[in-house]
Tab-separated table of C-alpha atoms in Angstrom:
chain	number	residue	atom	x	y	z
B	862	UNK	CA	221.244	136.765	57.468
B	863	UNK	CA	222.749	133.685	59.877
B	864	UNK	CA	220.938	132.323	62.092
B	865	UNK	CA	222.413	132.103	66.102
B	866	UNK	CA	222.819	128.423	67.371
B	867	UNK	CA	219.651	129.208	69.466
B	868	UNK	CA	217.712	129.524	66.514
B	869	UNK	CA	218.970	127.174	64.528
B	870	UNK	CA	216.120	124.037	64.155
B	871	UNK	CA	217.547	120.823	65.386
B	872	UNK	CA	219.919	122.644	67.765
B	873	UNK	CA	219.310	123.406	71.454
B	874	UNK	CA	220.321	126.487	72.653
B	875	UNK	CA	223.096	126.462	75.883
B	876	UNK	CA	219.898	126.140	77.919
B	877	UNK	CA	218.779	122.985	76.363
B	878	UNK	CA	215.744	124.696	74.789
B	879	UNK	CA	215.191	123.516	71.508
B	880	UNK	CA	213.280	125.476	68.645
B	881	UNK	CA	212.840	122.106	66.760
B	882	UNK	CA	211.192	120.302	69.307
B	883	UNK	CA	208.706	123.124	70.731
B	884	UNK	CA	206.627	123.151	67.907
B	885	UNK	CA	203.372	121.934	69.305
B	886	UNK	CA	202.970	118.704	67.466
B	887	UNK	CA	206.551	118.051	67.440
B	888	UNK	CA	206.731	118.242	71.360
B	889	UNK	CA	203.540	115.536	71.599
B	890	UNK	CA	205.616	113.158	68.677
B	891	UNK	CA	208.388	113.029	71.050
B	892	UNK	CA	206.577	113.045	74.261
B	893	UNK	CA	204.601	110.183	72.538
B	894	UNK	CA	207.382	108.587	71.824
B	895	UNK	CA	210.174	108.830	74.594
B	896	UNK	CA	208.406	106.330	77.143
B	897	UNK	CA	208.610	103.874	74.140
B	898	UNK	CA	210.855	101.766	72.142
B	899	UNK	CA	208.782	102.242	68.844
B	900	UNK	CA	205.515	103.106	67.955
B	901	UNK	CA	203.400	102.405	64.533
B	902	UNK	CA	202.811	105.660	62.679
B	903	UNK	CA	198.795	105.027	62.929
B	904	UNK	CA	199.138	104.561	66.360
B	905	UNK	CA	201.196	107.598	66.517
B	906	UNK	CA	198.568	109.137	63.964
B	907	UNK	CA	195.484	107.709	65.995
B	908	UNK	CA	197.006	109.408	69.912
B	909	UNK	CA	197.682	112.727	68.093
B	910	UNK	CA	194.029	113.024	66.172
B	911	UNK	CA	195.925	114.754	63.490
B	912	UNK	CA	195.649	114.846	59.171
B	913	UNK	CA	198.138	111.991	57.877
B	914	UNK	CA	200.192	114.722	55.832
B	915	UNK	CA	200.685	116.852	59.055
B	916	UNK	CA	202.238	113.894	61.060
B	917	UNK	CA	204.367	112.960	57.794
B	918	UNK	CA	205.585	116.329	57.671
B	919	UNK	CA	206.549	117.018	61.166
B	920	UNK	CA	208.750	113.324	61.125
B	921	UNK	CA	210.353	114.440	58.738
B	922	UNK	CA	210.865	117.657	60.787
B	923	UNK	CA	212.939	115.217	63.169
B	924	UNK	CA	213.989	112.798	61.113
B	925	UNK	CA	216.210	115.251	59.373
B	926	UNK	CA	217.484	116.418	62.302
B	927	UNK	CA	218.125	112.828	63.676
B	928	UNK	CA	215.752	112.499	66.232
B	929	UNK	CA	213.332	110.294	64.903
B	930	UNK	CA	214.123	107.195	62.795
B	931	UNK	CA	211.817	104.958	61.041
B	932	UNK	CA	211.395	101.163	60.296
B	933	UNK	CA	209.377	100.035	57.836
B	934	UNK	CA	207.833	96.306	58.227
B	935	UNK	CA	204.965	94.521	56.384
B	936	UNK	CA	202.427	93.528	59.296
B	937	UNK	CA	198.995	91.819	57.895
B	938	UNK	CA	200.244	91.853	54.582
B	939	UNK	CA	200.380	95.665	54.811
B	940	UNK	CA	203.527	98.040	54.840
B	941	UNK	CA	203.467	99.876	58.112
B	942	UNK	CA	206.299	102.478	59.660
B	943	UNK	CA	207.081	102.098	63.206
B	944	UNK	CA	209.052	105.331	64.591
B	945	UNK	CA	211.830	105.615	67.525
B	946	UNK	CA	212.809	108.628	69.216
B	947	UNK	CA	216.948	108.117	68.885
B	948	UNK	CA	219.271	109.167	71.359
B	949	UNK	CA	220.194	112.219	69.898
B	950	UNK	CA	216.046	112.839	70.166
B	951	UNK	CA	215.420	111.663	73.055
B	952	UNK	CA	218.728	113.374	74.972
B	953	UNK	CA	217.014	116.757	72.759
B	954	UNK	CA	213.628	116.074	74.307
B	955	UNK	CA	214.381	115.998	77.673
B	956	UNK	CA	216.640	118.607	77.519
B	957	UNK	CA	214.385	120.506	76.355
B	958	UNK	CA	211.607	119.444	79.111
B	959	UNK	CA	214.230	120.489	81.317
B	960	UNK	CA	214.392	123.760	79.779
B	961	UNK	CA	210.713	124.527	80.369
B	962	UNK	CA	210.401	123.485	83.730
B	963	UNK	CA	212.815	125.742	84.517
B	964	UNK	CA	211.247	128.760	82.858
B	965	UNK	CA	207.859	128.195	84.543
B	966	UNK	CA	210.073	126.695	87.564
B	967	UNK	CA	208.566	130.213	89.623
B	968	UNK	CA	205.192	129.948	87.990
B	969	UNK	CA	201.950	130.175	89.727
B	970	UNK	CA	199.168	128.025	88.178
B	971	UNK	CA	195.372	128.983	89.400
């Protein structure tokens, strides 16, 4: 069985929803992420309140699908990874923002 283009992770339907990014913790990451140049991955860890293995798992999610790139720099004589939400991920996020505001566009919050 194929999958359609709208299904397909990493790829934005016409609409500029995209299956990749929707995920729950994937949406924060990027959210986190797109006012930013870079963030440190324990920051990052630390905003989210989420297991180490969980974030790891859901940048490599992105990083796969070129969204998310990482540096990795020794700071106080310890290796840390900062993280950047590239173009491709950051033209994906907001594209898919877009998409959701316009499905609840009409919507009626209490």
């Amino acid at each position: 069985m194929t999958r359609s283009r709208e299904t397909e992770p990493g790829t934005a339907a016409e609409d500029g929803f995209d299956h990749l990014i929707h995920a729950p913790v994937r949406l924060r990451v990027c959210a986190a992420l797109e006012p930013v140049r870079e963030i440190e991955f324990g920051a990052l860890l630390t905003l989210l309140d989420i297991s180490k293995s969980a974030l790891s798992k859901h940048i490599a999610a992105l990083a796969e699908a070129g969204y998310v790139t990482q540096r990795r720099a020794v700071r106080d004589t310890r290796q840390r990874v900062w993280l950047h939400l590239s173009e491709t991920g950051r033209s994906a996020y907001r594209g898919h923002v877009a998409a959701l505001h316009r499905i609840v566009g009409g919507a009626r919050i209490p």
